[in-house]
CSV table of C-alpha atoms and ligand atoms in Angstrom, one decimal:
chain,number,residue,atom,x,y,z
V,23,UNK,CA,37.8,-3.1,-7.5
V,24,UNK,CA,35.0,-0.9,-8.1
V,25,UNK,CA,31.8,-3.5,-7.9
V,26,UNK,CA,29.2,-1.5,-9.2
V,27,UNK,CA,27.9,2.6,-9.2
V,28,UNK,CA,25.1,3.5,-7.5
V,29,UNK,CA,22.1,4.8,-9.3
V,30,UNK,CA,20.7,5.8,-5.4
V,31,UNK,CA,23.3,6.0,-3.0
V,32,UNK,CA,22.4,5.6,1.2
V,33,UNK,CA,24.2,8.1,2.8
V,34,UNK,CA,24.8,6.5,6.3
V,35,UNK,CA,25.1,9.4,8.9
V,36,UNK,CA,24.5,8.8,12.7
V,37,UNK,CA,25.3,12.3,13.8
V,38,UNK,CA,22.7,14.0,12.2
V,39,UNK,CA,19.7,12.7,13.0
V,40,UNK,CA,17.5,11.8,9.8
V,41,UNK,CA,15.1,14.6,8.6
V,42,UNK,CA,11.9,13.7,7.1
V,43,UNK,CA,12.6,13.4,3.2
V,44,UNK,CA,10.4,13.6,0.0
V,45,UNK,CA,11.9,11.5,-3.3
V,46,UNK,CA,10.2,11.9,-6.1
V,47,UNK,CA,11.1,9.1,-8.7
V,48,UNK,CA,10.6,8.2,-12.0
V,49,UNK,CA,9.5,5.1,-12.5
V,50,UNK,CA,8.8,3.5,-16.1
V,51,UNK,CA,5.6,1.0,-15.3
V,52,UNK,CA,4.9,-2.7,-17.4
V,53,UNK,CA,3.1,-0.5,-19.8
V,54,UNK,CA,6.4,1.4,-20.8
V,55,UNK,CA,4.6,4.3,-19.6
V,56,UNK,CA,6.6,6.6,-17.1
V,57,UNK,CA,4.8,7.4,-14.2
V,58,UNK,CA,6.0,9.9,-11.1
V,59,UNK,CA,5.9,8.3,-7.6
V,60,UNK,CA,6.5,10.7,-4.6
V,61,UNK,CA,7.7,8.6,-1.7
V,62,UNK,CA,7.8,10.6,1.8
V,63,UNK,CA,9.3,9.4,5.2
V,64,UNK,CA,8.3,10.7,8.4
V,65,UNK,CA,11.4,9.3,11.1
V,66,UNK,CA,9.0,10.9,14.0
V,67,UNK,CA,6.0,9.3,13.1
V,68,UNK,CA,7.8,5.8,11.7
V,69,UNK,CA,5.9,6.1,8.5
V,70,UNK,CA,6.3,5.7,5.0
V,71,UNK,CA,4.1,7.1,2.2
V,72,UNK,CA,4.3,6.1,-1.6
V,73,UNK,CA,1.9,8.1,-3.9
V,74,UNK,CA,1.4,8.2,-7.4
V,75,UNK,CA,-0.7,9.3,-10.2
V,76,UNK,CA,-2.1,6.8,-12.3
V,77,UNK,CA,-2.9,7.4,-16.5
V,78,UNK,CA,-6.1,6.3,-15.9
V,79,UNK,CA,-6.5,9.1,-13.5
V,80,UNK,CA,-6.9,6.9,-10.4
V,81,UNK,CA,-4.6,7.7,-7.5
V,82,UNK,CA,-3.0,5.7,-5.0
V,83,UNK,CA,-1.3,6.3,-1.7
V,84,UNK,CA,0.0,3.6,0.6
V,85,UNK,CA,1.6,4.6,3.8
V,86,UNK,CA,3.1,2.0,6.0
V,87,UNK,CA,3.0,2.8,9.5
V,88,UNK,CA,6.2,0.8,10.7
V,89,UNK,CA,5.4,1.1,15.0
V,90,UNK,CA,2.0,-0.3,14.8
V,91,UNK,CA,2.7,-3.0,11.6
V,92,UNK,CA,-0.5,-1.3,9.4
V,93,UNK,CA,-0.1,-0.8,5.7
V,94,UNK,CA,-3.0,1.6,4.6
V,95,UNK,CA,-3.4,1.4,0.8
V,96,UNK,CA,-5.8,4.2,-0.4
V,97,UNK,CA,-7.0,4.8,-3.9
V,98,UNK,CA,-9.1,7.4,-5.1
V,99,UNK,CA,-11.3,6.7,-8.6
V,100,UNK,CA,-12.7,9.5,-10.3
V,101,UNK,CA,-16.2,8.3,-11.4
V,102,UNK,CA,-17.2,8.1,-15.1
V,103,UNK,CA,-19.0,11.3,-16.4
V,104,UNK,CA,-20.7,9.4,-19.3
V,105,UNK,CA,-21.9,6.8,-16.8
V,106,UNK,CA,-24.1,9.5,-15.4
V,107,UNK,CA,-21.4,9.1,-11.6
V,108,UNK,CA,-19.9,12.2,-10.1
V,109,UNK,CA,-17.2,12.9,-7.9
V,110,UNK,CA,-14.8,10.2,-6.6
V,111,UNK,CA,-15.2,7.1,-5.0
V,112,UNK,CA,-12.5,7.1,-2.4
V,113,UNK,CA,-11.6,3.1,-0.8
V,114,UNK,CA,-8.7,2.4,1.9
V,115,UNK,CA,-7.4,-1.1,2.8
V,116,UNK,CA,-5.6,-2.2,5.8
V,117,UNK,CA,-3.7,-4.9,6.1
V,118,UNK,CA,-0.8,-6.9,8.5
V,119,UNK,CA,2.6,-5.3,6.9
V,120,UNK,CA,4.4,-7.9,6.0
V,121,UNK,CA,8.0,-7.5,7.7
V,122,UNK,CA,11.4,-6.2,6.0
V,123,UNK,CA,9.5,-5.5,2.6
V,124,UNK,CA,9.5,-2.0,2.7
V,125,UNK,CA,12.5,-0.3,4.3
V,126,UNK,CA,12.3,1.4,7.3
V,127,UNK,CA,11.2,5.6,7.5
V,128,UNK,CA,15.2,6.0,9.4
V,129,UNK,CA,16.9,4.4,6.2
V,130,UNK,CA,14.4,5.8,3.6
V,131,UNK,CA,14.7,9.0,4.6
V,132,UNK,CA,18.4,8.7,4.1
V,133,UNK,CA,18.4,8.2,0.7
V,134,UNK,CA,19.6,10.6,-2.0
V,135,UNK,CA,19.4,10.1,-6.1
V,136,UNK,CA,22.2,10.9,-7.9
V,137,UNK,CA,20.4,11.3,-10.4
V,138,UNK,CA,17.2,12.9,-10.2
V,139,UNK,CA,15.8,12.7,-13.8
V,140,UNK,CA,16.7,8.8,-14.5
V,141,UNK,CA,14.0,6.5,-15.7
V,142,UNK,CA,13.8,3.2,-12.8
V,143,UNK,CA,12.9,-0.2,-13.4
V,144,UNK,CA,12.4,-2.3,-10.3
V,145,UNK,CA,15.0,-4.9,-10.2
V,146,UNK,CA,12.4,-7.7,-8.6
V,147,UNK,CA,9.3,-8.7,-9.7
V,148,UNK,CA,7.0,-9.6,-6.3
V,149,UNK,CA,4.5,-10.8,-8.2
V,150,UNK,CA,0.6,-10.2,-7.1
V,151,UNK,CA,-0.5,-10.2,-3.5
V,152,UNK,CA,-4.0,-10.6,-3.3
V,153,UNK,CA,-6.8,-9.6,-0.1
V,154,UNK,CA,-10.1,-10.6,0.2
V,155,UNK,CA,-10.8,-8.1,3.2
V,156,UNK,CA,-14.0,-9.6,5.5
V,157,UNK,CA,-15.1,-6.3,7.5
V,158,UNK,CA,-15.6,-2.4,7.8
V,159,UNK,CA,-12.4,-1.2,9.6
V,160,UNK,CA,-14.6,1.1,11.9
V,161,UNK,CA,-13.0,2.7,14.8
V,162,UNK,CA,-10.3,-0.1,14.7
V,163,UNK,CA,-8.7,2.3,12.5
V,164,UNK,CA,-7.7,4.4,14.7
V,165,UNK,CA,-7.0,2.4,18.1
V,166,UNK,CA,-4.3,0.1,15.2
V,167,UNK,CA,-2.9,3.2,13.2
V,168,UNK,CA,-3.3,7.1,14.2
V,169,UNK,CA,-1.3,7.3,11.2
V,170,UNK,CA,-3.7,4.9,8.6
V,171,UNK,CA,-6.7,6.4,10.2
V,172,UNK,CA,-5.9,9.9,9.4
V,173,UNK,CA,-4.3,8.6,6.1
V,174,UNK,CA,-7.9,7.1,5.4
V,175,UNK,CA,-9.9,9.2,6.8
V,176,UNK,CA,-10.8,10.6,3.6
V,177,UNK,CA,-12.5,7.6,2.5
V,178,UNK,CA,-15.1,7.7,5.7
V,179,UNK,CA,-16.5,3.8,6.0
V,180,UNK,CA,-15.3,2.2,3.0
V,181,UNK,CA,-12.5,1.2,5.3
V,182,UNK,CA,-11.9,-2.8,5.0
V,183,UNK,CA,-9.9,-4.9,6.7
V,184,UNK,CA,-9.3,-8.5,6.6
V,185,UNK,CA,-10.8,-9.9,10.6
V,186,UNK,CA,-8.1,-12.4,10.4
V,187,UNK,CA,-5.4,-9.8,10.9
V,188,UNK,CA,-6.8,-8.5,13.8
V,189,UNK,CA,-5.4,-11.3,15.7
V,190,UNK,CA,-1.7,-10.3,14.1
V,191,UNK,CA,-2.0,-7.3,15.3
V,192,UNK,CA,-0.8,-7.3,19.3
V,193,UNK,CA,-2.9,-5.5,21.6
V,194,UNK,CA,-1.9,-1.6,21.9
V,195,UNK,CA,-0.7,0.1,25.4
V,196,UNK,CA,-4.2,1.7,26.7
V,197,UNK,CA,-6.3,-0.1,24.8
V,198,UNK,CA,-8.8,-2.4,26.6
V,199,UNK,CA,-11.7,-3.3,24.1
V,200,UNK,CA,-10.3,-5.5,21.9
V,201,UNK,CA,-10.4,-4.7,17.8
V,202,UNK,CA,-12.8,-7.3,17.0
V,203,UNK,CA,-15.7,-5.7,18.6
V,204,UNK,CA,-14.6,-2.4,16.6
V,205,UNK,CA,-15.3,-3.9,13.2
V,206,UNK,CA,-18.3,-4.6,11.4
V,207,UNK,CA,-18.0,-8.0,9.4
V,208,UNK,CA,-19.8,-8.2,5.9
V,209,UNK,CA,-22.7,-10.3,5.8
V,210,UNK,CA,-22.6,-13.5,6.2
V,211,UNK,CA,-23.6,-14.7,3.0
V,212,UNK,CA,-20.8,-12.6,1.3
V,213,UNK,CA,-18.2,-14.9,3.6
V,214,UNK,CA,-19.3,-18.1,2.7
V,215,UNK,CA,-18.0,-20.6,0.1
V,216,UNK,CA,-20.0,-23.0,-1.8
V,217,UNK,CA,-19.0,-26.2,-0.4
V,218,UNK,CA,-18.7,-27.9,-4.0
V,219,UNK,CA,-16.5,-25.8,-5.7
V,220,UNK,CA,-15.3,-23.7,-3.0
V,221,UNK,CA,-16.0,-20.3,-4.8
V,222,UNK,CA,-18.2,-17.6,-2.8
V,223,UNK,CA,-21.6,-18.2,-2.4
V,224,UNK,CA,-22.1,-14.3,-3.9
V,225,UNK,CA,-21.6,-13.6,-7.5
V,226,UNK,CA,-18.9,-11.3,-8.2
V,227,UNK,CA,-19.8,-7.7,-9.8
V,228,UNK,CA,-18.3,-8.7,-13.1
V,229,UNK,CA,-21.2,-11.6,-13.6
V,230,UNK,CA,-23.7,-9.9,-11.9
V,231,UNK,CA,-26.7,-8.8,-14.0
V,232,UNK,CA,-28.8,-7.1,-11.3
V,233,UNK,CA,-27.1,-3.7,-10.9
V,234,UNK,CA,-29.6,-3.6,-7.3
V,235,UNK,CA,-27.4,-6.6,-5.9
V,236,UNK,CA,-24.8,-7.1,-3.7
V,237,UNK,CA,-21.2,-8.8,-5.2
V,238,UNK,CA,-17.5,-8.9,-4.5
V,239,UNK,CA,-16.2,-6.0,-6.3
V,240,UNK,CA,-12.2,-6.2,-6.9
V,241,UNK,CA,-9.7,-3.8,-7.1
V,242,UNK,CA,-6.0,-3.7,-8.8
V,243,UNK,CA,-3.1,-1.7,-7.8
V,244,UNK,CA,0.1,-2.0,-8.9
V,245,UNK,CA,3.7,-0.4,-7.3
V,246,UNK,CA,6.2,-0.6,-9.9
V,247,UNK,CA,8.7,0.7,-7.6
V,248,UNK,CA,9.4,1.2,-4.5
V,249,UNK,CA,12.7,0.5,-2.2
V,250,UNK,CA,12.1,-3.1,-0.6
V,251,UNK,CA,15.5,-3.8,1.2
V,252,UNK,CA,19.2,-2.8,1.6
V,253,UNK,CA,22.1,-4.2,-0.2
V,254,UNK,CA,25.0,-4.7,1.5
V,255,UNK,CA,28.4,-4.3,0.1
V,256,UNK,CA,31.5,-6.1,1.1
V,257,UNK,CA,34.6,-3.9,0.7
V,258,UNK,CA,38.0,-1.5,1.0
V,259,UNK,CA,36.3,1.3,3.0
V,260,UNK,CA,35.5,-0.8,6.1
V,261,UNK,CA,38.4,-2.7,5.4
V,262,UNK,CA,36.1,-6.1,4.0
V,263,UNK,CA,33.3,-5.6,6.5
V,264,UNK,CA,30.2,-6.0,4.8
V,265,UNK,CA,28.3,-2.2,4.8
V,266,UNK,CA,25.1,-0.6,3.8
V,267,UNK,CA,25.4,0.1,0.0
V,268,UNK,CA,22.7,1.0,-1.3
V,269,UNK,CA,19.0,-0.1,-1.5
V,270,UNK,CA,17.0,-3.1,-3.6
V,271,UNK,CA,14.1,-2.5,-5.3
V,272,UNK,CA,11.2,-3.8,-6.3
V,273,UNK,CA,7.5,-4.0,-8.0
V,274,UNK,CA,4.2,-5.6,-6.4
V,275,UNK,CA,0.8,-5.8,-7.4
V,276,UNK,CA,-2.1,-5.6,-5.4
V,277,UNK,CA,-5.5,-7.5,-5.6
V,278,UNK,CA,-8.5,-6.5,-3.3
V,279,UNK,CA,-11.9,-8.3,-3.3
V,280,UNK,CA,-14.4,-6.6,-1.4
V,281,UNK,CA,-18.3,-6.4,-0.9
V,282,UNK,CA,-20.4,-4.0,-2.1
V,283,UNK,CA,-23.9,-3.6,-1.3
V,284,UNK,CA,-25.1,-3.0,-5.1
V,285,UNK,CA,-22.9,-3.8,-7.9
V,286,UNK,CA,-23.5,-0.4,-8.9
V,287,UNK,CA,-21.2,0.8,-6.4
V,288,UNK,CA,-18.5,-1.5,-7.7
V,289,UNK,CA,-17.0,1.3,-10.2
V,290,UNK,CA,-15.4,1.3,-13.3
V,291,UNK,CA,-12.5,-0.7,-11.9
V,292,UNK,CA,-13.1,-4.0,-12.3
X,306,NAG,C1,4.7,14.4,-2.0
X,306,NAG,O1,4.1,13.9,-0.9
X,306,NAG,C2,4.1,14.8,0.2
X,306,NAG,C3,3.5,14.2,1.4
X,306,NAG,O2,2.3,13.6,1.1
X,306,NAG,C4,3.5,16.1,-0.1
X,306,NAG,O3,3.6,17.1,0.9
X,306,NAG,C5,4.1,16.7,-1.4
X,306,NAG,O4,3.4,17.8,-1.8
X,306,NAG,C6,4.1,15.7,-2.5
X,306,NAG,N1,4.9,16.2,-3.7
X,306,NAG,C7,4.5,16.0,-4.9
X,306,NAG,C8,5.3,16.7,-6.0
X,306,NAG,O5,3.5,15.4,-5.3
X,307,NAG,C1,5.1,13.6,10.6
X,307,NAG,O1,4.2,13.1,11.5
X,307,NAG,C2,3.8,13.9,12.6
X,307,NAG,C3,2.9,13.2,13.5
X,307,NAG,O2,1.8,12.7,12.9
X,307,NAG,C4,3.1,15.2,12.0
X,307,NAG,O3,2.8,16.1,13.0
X,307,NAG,C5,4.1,15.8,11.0
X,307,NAG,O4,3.4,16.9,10.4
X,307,NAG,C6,4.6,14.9,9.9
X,307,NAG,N1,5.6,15.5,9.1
X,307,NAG,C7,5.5,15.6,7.8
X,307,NAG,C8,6.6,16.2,7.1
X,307,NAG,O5,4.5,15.2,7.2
């Protein structure tokens, strides 16, 4: 009985040994809009990189750097000419990567479409995952990630991380100092809650006035696509073991708090 066709098919070699492979994918997003996502694998460095163009002219990159358990979502925001801003305002933020979301770089770059032009939908909804980061990422950047520190390296210090991870994150061979003396937390003032109602003691950029004044600035990305687990089929070809069939896929969204030193800085993406 033929169970279902393919759209992607996971060709499963182990005499080869994976190359590194670029898919390029299109992907229709909630809007309706479709949108091109280039997804790269690098088996040697055990990465994966998802990149995409959005209409609104921002661009995002995440890489997931599978050895060393660091996601590195960058996003690059072209400023607003009539605003009187120029250039780009580049931010990157690191975070724990969550485990068996994402497939791995050896199975992802294993994939082929069958066919190229088709429009995608993600089969799951993830929902929103959101990360209110506490510090500059400093030089922990590199001693966690090689691969998110050159990834990010772009966006200079407006490298955040959440200080809670750090602990997540198991010590690396030949490193002594230990991460946390790496990072630079935000002020304290921009960590504390108000004891009453439990919201942060500093305004976020949306209410603040003062355009001179520090807030939480916020950020949202959203992935409409991207391959977040295998599917295993049971069947005649290995004579009813269960195989690799094929992949699942799936759509987060992405919610970043993060200080700013004047809500000026805090860009036309809130
Ligand atoms: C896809 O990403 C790879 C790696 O970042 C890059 O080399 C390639 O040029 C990209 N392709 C397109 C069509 O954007
Ligand atoms: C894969 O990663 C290695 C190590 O960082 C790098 O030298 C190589 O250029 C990367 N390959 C591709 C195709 O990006």
């Amino acid at each position: 009985m033929e169970i279902f066709i393919l759209k992607i098919i996971l060709i499963i070699n182990i005499f080869i040994r994976p190359i590194n492979l670029q898919l390029l994918i299109n992907v229709k997003n909630q809007g309706g809009d479709v949108m091109q996502e280039n997804i790269t694998a690098n088996v040697s460095e055990d990465t994966v990189t998802l990149d995409f163009l959005r209409l609104d002219g921002v661009y995002v990159s995440q890489l997931v750097d599978f050895t060393n358990e660091v996601e590195a979502m960058k996003v690059i925001i072209p400023s607003e000419e009539e605003l009187g801003q120029s250039g780009y305002q580049i931010l990157c933020f690191l975070t724990h990567a969550a485990q068996a979301d994402f497939i791995a770089p050896d199975a992802m770059a294993k994939l082929r479409q069958k066919n190229p032009g088709t429009v995608r939908v993600a089969e799951e909804d993830k929902g929103w995952r959101q990360t209110t980061v506490t510090a500059w990422a400093g030089r922990a950047t590199i001693l966690l990630s090689p691969a998110a520190a050159k990834h990010c390296a772009p966006a200079y210090d407006k490298v955040y991380l959440r200080s809670a991870d750090l602990t997540r994150w198991a010590p690396r061979p030949g490193v002594e100092q230990s991460y946390t003396s790496e990072v630079t937390p935000f002020p304290a003032h921009a960590l504390s809650f108000d004891t009453s109602d439990g919201n942060p003691t500093i305004s976020v950029c949306m209410a603040e006035k003062d355009a001179s004044k520090d807030c939480i600035c916020h950020l949202e990305v959203c992935v409409n696509w991207y391959p977040c687990g295998l599917k295993y089929c049971k069947g005649k070809p290995q004579g009813g073991l269960s195989y690799r069939c094929g992949i699942k896929t799936c759509h987060r969204c992405y919610r970043y708090h993060f200080y700013v030193r004047r809500r000026d800085a805090c860009l036309n993406y809130m």
